[in-house]
Coordinates of C-alpha atoms in Angstrom, one line a residue:
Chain A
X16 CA 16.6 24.9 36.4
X17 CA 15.9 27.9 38.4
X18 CA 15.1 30.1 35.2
X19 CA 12.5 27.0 34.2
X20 CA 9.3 28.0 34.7
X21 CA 7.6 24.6 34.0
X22 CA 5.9 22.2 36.9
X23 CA 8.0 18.9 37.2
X24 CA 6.4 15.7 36.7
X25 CA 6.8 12.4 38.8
X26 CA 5.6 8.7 38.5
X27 CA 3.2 9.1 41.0
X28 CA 1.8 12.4 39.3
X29 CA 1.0 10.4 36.5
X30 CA -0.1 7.4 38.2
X31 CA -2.8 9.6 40.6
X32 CA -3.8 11.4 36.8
X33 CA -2.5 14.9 38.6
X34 CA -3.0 16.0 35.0
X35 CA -5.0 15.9 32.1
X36 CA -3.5 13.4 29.3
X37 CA -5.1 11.0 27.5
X38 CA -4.3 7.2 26.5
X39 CA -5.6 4.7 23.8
X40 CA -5.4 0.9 23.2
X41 CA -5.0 -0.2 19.5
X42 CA -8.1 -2.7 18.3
X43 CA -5.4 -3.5 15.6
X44 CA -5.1 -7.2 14.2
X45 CA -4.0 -8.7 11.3
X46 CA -3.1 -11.7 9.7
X47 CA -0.4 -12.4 6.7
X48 CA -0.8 -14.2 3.8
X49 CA 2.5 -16.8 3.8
X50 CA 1.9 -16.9 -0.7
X51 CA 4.3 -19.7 -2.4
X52 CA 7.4 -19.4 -1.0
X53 CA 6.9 -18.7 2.6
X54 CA 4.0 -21.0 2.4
X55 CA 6.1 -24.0 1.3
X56 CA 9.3 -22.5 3.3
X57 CA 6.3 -23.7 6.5
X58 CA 5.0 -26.7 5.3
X59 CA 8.7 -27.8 5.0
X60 CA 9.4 -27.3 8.7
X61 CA 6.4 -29.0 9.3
X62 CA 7.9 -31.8 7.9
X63 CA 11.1 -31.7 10.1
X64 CA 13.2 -30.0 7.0
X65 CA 14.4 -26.5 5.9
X66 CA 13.8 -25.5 2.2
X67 CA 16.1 -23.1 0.2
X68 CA 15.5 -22.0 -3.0
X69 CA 18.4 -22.1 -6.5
X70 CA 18.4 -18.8 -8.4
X71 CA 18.3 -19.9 -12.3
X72 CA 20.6 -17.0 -13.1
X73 CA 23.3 -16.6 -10.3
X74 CA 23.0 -20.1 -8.8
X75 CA 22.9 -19.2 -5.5
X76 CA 21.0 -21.0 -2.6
X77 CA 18.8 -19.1 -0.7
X78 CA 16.9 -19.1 2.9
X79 CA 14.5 -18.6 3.6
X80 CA 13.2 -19.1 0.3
X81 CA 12.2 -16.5 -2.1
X82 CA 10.4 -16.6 -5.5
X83 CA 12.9 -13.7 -6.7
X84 CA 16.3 -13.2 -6.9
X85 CA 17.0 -9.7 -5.6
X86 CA 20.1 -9.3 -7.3
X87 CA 19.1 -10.7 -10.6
X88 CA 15.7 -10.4 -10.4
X89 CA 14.6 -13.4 -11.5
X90 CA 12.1 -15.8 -11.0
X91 CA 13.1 -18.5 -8.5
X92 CA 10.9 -21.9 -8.1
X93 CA 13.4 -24.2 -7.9
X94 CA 13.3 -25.9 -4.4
X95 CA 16.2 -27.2 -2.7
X96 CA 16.0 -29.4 0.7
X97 CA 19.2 -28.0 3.1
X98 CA 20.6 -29.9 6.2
X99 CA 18.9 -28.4 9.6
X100 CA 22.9 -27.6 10.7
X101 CA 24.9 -24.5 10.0
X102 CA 27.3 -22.1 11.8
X103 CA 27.2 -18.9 13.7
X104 CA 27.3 -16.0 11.4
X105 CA 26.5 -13.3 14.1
X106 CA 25.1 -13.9 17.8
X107 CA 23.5 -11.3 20.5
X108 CA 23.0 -12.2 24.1
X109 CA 20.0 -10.4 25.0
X110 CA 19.8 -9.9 28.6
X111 CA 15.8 -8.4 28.8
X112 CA 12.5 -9.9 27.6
X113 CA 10.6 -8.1 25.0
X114 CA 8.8 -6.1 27.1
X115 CA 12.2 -4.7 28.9
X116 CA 12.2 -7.3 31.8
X117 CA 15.5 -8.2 32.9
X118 CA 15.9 -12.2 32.3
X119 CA 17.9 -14.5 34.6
X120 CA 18.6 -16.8 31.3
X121 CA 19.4 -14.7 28.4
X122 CA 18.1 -15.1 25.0
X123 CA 20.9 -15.8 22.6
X124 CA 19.4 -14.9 18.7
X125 CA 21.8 -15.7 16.3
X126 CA 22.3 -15.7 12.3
X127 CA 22.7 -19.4 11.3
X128 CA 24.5 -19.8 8.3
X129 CA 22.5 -22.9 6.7
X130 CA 24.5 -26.1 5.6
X131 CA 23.6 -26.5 1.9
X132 CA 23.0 -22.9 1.8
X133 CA 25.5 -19.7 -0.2
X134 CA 27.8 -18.1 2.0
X135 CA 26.1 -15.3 3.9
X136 CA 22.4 -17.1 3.3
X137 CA 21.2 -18.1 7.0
X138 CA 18.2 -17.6 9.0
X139 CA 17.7 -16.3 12.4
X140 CA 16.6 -17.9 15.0
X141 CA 17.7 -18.6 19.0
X142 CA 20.9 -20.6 20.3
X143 CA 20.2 -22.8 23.8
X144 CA 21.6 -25.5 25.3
X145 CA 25.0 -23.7 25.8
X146 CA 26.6 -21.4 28.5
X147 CA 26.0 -18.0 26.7
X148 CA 30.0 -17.2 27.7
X149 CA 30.8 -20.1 25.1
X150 CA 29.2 -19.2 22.1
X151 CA 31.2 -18.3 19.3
X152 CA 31.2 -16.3 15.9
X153 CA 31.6 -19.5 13.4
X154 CA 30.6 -22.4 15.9
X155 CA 28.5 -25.6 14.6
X156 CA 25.2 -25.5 15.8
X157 CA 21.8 -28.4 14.9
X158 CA 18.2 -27.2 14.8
X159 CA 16.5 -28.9 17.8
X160 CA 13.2 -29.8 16.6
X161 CA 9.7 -30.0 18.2
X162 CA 8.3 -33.5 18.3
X163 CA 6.4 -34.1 15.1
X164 CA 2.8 -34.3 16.5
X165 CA 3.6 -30.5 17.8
X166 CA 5.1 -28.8 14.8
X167 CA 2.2 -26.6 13.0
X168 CA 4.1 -25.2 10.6
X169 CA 6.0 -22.1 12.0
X170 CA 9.5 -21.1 12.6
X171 CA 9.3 -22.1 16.3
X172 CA 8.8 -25.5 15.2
X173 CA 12.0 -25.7 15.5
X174 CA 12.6 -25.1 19.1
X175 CA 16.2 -23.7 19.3
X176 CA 19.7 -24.6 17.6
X177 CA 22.5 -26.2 20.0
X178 CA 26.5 -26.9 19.0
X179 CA 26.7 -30.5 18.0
Chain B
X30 CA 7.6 24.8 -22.7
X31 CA 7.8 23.4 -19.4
X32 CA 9.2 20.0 -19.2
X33 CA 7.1 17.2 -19.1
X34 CA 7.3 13.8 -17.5
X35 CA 6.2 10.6 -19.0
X36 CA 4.4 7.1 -18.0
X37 CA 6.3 4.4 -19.6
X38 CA 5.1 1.3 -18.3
X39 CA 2.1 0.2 -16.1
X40 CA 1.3 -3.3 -14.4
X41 CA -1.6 -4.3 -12.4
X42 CA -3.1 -7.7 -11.0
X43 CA -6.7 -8.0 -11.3
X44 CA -8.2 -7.4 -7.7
X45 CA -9.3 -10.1 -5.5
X46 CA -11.4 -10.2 -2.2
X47 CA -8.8 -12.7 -0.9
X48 CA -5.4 -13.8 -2.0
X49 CA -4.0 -16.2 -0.1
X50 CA -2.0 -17.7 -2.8
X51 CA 0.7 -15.0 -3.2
X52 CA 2.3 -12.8 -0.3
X53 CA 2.3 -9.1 -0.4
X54 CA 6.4 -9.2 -2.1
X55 CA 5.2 -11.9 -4.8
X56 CA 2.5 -9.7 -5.6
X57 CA 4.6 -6.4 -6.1
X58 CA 7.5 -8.9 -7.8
X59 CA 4.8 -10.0 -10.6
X60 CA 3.1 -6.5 -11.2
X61 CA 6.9 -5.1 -10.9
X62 CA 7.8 -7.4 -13.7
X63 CA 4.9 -6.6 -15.9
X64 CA 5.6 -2.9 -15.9
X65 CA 8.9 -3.7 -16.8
X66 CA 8.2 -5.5 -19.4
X67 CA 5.4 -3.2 -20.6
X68 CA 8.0 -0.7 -21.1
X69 CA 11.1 -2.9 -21.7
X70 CA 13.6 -2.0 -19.0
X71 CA 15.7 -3.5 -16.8
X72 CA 15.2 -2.5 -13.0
X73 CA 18.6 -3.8 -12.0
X74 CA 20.4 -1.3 -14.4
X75 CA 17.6 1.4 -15.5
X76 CA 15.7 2.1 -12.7
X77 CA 17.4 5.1 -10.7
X78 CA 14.8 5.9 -7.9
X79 CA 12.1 4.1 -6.4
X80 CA 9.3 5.2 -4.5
X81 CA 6.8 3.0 -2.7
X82 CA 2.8 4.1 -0.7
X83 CA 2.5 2.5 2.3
X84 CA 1.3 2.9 5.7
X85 CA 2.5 1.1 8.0
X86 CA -1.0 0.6 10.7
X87 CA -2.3 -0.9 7.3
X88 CA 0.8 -2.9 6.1
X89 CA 0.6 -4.4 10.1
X90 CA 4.5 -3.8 10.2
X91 CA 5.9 -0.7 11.7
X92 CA 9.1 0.9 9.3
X93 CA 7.9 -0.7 6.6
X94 CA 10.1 0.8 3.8
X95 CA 12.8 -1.8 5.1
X96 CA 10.5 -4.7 3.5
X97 CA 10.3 -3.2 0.0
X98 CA 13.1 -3.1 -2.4
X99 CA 14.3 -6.5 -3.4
X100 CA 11.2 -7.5 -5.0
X101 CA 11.3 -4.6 -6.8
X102 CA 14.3 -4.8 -8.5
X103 CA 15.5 -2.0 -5.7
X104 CA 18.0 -4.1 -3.5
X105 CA 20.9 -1.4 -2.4
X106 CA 19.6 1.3 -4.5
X107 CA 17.6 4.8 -4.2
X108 CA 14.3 3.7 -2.6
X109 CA 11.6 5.2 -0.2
X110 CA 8.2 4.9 1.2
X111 CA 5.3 7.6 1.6
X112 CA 2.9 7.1 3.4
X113 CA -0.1 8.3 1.4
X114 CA -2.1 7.4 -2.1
X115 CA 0.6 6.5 -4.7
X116 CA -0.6 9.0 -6.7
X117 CA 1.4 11.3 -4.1
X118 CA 4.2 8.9 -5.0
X119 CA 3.8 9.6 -8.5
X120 CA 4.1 13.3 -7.9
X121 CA 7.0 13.1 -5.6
X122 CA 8.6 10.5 -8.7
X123 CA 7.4 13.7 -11.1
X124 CA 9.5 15.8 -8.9
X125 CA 12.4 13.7 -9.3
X126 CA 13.0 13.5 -12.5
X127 CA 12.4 17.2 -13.1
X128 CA 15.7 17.5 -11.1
X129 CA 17.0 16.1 -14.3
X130 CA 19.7 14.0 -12.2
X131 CA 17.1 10.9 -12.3
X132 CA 15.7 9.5 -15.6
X133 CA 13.9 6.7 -14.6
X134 CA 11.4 6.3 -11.9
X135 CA 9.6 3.3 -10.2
X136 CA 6.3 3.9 -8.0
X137 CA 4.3 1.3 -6.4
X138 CA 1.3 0.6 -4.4
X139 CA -0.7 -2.9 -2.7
X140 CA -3.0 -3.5 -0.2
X141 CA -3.6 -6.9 1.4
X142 CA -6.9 -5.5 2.8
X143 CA -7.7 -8.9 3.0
X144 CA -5.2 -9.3 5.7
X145 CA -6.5 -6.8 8.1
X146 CA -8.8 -8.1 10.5
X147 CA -9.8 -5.1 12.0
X148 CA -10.4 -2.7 9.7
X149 CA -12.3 -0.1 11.5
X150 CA -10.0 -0.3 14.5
X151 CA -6.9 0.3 12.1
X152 CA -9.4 3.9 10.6
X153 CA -9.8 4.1 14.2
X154 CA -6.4 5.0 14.9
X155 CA -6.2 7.9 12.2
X156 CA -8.2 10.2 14.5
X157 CA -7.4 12.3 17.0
X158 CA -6.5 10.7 20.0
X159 CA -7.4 13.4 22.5
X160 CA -10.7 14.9 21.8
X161 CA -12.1 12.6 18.9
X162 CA -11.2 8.9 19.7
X163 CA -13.1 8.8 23.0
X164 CA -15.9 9.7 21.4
X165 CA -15.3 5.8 20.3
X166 CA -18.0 6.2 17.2
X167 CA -17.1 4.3 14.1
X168 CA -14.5 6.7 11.5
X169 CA -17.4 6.3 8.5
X170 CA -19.0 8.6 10.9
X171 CA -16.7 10.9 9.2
X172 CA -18.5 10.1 5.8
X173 CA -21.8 10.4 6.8
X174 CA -20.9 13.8 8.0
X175 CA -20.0 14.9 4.6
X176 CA -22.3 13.2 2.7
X177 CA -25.1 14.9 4.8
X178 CA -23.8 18.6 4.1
X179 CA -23.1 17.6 0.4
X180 CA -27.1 16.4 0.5
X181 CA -28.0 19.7 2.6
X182 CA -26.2 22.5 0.3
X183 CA -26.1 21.1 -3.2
X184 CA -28.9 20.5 -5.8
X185 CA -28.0 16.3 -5.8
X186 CA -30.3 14.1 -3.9
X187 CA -29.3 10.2 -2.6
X188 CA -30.8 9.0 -5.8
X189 CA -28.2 11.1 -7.8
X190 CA -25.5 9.2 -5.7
X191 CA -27.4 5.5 -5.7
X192 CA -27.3 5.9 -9.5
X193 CA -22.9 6.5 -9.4
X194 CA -23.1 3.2 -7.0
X195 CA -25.4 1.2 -10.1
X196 CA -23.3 3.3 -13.1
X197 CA -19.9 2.2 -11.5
X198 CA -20.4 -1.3 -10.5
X199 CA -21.7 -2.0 -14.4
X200 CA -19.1 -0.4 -15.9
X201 CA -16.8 -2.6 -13.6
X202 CA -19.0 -6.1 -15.5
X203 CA -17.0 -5.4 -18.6
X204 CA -13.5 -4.6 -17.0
X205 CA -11.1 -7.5 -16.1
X206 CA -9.4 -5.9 -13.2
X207 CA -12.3 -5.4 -11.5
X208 CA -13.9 -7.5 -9.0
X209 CA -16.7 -5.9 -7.3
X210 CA -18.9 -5.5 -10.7
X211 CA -22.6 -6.0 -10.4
X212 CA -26.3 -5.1 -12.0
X213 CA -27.9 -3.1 -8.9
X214 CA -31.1 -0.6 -9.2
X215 CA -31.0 2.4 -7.8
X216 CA -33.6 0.8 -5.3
X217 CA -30.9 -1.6 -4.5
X218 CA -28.8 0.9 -3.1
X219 CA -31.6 2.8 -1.5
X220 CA -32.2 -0.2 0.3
X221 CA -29.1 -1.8 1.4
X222 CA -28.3 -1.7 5.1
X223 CA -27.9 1.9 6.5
X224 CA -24.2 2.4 7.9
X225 CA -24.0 6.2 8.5
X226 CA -26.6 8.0 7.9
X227 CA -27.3 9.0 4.7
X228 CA -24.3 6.5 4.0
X229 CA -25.6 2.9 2.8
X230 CA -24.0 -0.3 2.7
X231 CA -23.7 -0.5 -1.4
X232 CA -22.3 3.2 -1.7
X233 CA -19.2 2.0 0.2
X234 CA -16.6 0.6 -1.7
X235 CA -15.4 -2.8 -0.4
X236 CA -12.5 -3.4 -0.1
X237 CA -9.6 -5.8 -2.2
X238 CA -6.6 -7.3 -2.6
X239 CA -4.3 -6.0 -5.7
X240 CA -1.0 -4.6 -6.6
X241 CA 0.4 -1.6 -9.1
X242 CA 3.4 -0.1 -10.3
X243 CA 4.0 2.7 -12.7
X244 CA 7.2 3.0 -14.4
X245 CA 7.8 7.2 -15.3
X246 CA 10.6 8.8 -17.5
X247 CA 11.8 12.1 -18.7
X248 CA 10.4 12.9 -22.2
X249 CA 14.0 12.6 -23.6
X250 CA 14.3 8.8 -21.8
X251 CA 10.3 7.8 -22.9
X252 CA 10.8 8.0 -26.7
X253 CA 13.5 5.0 -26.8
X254 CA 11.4 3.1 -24.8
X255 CA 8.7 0.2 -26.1
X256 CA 5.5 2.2 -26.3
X257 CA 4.4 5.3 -27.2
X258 CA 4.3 7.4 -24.1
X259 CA 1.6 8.7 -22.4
X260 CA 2.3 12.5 -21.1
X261 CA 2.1 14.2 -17.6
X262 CA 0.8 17.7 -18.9
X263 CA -0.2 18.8 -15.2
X264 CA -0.2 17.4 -11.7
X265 CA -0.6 19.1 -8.0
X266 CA -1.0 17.2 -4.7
X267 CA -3.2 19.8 -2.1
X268 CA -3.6 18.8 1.8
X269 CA -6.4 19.7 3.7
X270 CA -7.1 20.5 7.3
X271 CA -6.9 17.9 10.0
X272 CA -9.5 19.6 11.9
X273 CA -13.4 17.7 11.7
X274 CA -14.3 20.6 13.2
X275 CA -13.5 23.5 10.6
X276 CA -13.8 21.4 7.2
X277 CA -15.3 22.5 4.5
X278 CA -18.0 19.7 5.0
X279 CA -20.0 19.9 1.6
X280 CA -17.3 20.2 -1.0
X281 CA -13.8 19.2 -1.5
X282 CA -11.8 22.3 -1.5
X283 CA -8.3 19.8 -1.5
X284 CA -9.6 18.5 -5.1
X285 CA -11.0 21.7 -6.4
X286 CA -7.5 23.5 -5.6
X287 CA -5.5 20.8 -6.8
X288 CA -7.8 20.4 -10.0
X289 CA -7.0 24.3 -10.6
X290 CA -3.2 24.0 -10.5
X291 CA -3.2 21.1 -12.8
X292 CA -5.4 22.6 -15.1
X293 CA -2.6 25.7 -15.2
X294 CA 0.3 24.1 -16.0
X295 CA -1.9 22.0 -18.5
X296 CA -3.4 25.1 -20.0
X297 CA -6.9 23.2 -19.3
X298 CA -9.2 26.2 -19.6
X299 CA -12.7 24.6 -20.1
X300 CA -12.2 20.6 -18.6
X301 CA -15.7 19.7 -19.5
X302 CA -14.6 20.2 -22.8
X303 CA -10.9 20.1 -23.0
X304 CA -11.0 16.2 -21.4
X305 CA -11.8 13.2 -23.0
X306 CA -12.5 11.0 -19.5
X307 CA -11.6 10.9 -16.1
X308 CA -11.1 8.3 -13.4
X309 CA -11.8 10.1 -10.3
X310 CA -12.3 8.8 -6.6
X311 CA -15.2 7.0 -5.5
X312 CA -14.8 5.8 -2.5
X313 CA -18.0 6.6 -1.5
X314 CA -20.7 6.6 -3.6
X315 CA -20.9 11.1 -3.2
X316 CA -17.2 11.2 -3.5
X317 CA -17.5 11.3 -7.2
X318 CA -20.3 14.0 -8.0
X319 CA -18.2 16.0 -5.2
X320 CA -14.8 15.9 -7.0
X321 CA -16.8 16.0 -10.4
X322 CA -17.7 19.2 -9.6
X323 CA -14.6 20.2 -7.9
X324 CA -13.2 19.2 -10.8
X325 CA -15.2 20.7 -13.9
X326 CA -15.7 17.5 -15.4
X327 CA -19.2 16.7 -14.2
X328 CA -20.1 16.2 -18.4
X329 CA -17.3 14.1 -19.3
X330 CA -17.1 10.5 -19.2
X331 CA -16.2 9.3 -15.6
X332 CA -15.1 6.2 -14.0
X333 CA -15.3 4.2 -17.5
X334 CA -13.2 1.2 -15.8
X335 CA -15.8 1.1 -12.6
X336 CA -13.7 3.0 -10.2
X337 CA -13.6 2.0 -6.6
X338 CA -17.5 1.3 -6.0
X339 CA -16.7 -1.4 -8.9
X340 CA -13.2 -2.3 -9.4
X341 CA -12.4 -2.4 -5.2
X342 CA -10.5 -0.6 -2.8
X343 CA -7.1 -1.0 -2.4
X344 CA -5.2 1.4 0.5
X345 CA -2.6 3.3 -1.3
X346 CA -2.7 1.6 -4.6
X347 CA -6.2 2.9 -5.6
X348 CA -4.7 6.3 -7.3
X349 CA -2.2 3.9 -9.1
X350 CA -4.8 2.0 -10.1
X351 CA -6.7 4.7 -11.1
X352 CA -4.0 6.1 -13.0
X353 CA -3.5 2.5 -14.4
X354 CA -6.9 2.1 -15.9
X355 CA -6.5 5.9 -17.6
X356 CA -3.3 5.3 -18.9
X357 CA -4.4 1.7 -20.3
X358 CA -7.9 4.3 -22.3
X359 CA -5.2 6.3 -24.0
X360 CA -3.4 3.7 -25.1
X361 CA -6.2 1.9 -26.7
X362 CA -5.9 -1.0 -24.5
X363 CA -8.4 -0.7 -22.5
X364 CA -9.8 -3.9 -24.5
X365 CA -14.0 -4.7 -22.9
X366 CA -14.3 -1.1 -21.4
X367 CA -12.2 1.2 -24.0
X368 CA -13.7 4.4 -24.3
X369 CA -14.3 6.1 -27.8
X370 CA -14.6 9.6 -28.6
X371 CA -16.4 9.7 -32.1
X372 CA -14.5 6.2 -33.0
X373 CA -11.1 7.7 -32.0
X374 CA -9.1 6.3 -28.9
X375 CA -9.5 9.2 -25.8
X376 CA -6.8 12.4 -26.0
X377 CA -7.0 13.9 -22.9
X378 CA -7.6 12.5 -19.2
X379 CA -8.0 13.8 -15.7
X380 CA -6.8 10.9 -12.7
X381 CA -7.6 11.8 -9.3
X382 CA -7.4 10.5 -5.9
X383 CA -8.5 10.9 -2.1
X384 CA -6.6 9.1 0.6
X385 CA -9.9 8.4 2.2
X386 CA -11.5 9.5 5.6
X387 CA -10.4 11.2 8.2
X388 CA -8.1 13.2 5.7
X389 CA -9.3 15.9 2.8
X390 CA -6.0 15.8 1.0
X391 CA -6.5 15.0 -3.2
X392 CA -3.8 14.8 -6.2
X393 CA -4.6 15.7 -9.7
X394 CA -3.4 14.4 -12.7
X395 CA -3.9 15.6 -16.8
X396 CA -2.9 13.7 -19.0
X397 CA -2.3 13.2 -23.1
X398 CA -1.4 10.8 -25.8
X399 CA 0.5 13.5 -27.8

């Protein structure tokens, strides 16, 4: 350090603005058009169910759904209603918040593998009502679902998935 | 003779103000599809490179290349995003094949423009942070500016540019793909609501919703294929300063130098006369005399489809879709708005694009039947 001619900076240099910089706040919003698949993929949780979708061609089941095979690039429209069970594909434990505070509960996001569903098709979404030292590559989980009156068509509608 | 680089297959969906009824990937999956069939391949096993415009402040998702492939045909192949005009993406697909190790070549362009709720804010964020944002002014400042300087040092007066606004927007009546066209007098224009001055409300292009894809091959590829080609004599892609403060103001320097390496490996000497048509940018109603002129094609036929003033404004599709409408002229299927050069279908074409303010970057096209 002692051939580094350069003035060191500290938190409290940049919180007293001990030097010139600049910062901005986005006026950035947006909103996203859901189209057919997606669109119906929400109305279906809405409705206390989870849609798939059949590919003509390969005959796979797929979640969420899709108008398009991406392997045989086809069009898809057939819609299939799955059960709201499935098992762990992959799990995280994910011990800070979105904005980098630590949590005292962790978040546990997982890949559920959809009953109903191909092998490998699943959708993601958070594991609760379990000790986070239990949870288990392959374990049987069930969507916990928001009352009815609640649900508004999003993925949160369903609140969580537990082991059953 | 240098080697030459064809378009195969085009696809377009007629733009919309609003399209709630498809999301951005069903969009691209149905134009995908139509180029594919428009030139009779299969993505799955012909495609070998894809290459998609986006930006991700517009798109609303940050890393957006991750979202593209699969409704492209391109799941777990060679894909990848720029973020400019797709007529850069074109260039860059040109570029490709001329490696010779890639035969076939996907581009594609969208804009949900309905799906951005703050517009200006999004612009906003495309100028300098340090010594330009804080000025907090509106970006079309940035248009006003040159439209003032092109008003100050050229013969052309607002009544020139009204009368692009009234020519585009009635071309666009007869097109199908176009959604923005109208019968407007030149008073019309004068007197819609001032934005930035001398820039008023009906010389902006407004905004749509729309998707393309072009489908190009090497010449050797192109002549199996369903239609008859349509050539790639002569592209460049030129970037501009950055700077507000050193542009040229008045004229597009990006376009004129692009249009003058195009023109070369083309062996365009005299455009006004060479080139049947063009379909140039207009985003704002000036932009077109300025790269007219850039351009030397100020006495050919431009904007026959309606161009941005008329057809809409899509993001990073709009030099697809310019490309699009010119490729649909020398084809002959052009249909309502085909142009006719003493009863014979259009030879020669010029497609160019602008990515819009803050930048003064441009990308020149020639192209031929034959």
């Amino acid at each position: 350090m002692k051939n580094f001619f350069a003035t060191p900076l500290r938190d409290e240099d940049f919180k007293k603005k001990n030097f010139c910089y600049e910062t901005w706040i986005g006026n950035c919003f947006y909103a996203w058009d859901c189209g057919k698949a997606i669109g119906r993929y929400l109305e279906g949780l809405k409705e206390g169910k989870i849609l798939g979708v059949k590919c003509p061609k390969c005959e796979r089941i797929m979640v969420p759904p899709r108008i398009f095979c991406e392997w045989c690039f086809v069009l898809v429209e057939d819609f299939v209603e799955l059960k709201d069970t499935g098992k762990i594909n992959t799990f995280s434990i994910s011990y800070i918040s979105w904005d980098m505070k630590r949590l005292e509960k962790p978040q546990i996001p997982a890949v559920i593998e959809i009953d109903g569903a191909s092998p490998g098709y699943g959708i993601l979404h958070l594991i609760s009502e379990v000790d986070p030292k239990d949870v288990k590559v392959g374990m049987r989980v069930k969507a916990v679902w928001k009352e009815e009156k609640e649900r508004e068509g999003k993925i949160t509608d369903i609140k969580y998935f537990r082991p059953y | 003779m240098r080697r030459r680089v064809c378009i195969v297959g085009v696809g377009m969906t007629p733009l919309k103000a609003l399209s709630p009824e498809v999301s951005y990937k069903e969009m691209m999956f149905e134009v995908a599809n139509k180029a594919y069939n428009d030139c009779g391949i299969n993505p799955r096993k012909d495609v070998d490179t894809f290459i998609c415009c986006s930006e991700d402040y517009i798109e609303g998702t940050s890393i957006f290349d991750e979202y593209v492939p699969d409704q492209l045909g391109g799941a777990l192949k060679q894909v990848h995003t720029i973020p400019s005009d797709g007529l850069f993406g074109v260039c860059a697909g040109i570029l490709q094949i001329l490696t010779g190790e890639f035969k076939i070549a996907v581009i594609e362009a969208h804009a949900k423009s309905s799906n951005i709720l703050t517009p200006d804010g999004v612009h906003m964020c495309a100028l300098d942070p340090i010594y330009i944002r804080p000025l907090n002014v509106n970006p079309i400042f940035i248009a006003g500016l040159e439209y003032n300087s092109f008003l100050y040092n050229h013969l052309f007066t607002k009544e020139d540019c009204a009368e692009v606004v009234v020519k585009n927007k009635k071309n666009a009546l007869k097109n199908p793909y176009a959604c923005y066209g109208a019968n407007l007098t030149i008073e019309d224009v004068l007197n819609s609501f001032p934005i930035s001055y001398p820039l008023n409300e009906l010389e902006i292009s407004s905004y749509a919703d729309g998707a393309c894809v072009v489908v190009l091959a090497s010449e050797e590829v192109a002549k199996d294929l369903k239609k008859k080609p349509i050539y790639i004599d002569g592209f460049s892609f030129i970037q501009g300063s950055p700077n507000l403060e050193v542009r040229s103001w008045d004229f597009p320097r990006a376009t004129e130098e692009a249009g003058k390496r195009a023109y070369e490996m083309a062996g365009i000497n005299n455009p006004n006369r060479e080139i049947d048509f063009c379909e140039i940018d207009d985003t704002y109603s000036y932009k077109e005399l300025q790269h007219a002129i850039a351009l030397n094609l100020n006495e050919t036929i431009i904007n026959p489809s309606g161009g941005s003033l008329g057809m809409g404004y899509i993001y990073e599709g709009t030099g697809l879709m310019r490309l699009i409408m010119a490729v649909l002229q020398l084809r002959g299927e052009a249909g309502s708005f085909q142009v006719r050069i003493n009863n014979d279908l259009p030879r020669k074409a010029v497609v160019q694009s602008w990515r819009g303010i803050p930048t003064e970057n441009s990308c020149v096209l020639v192209l031929s039947r034959e």
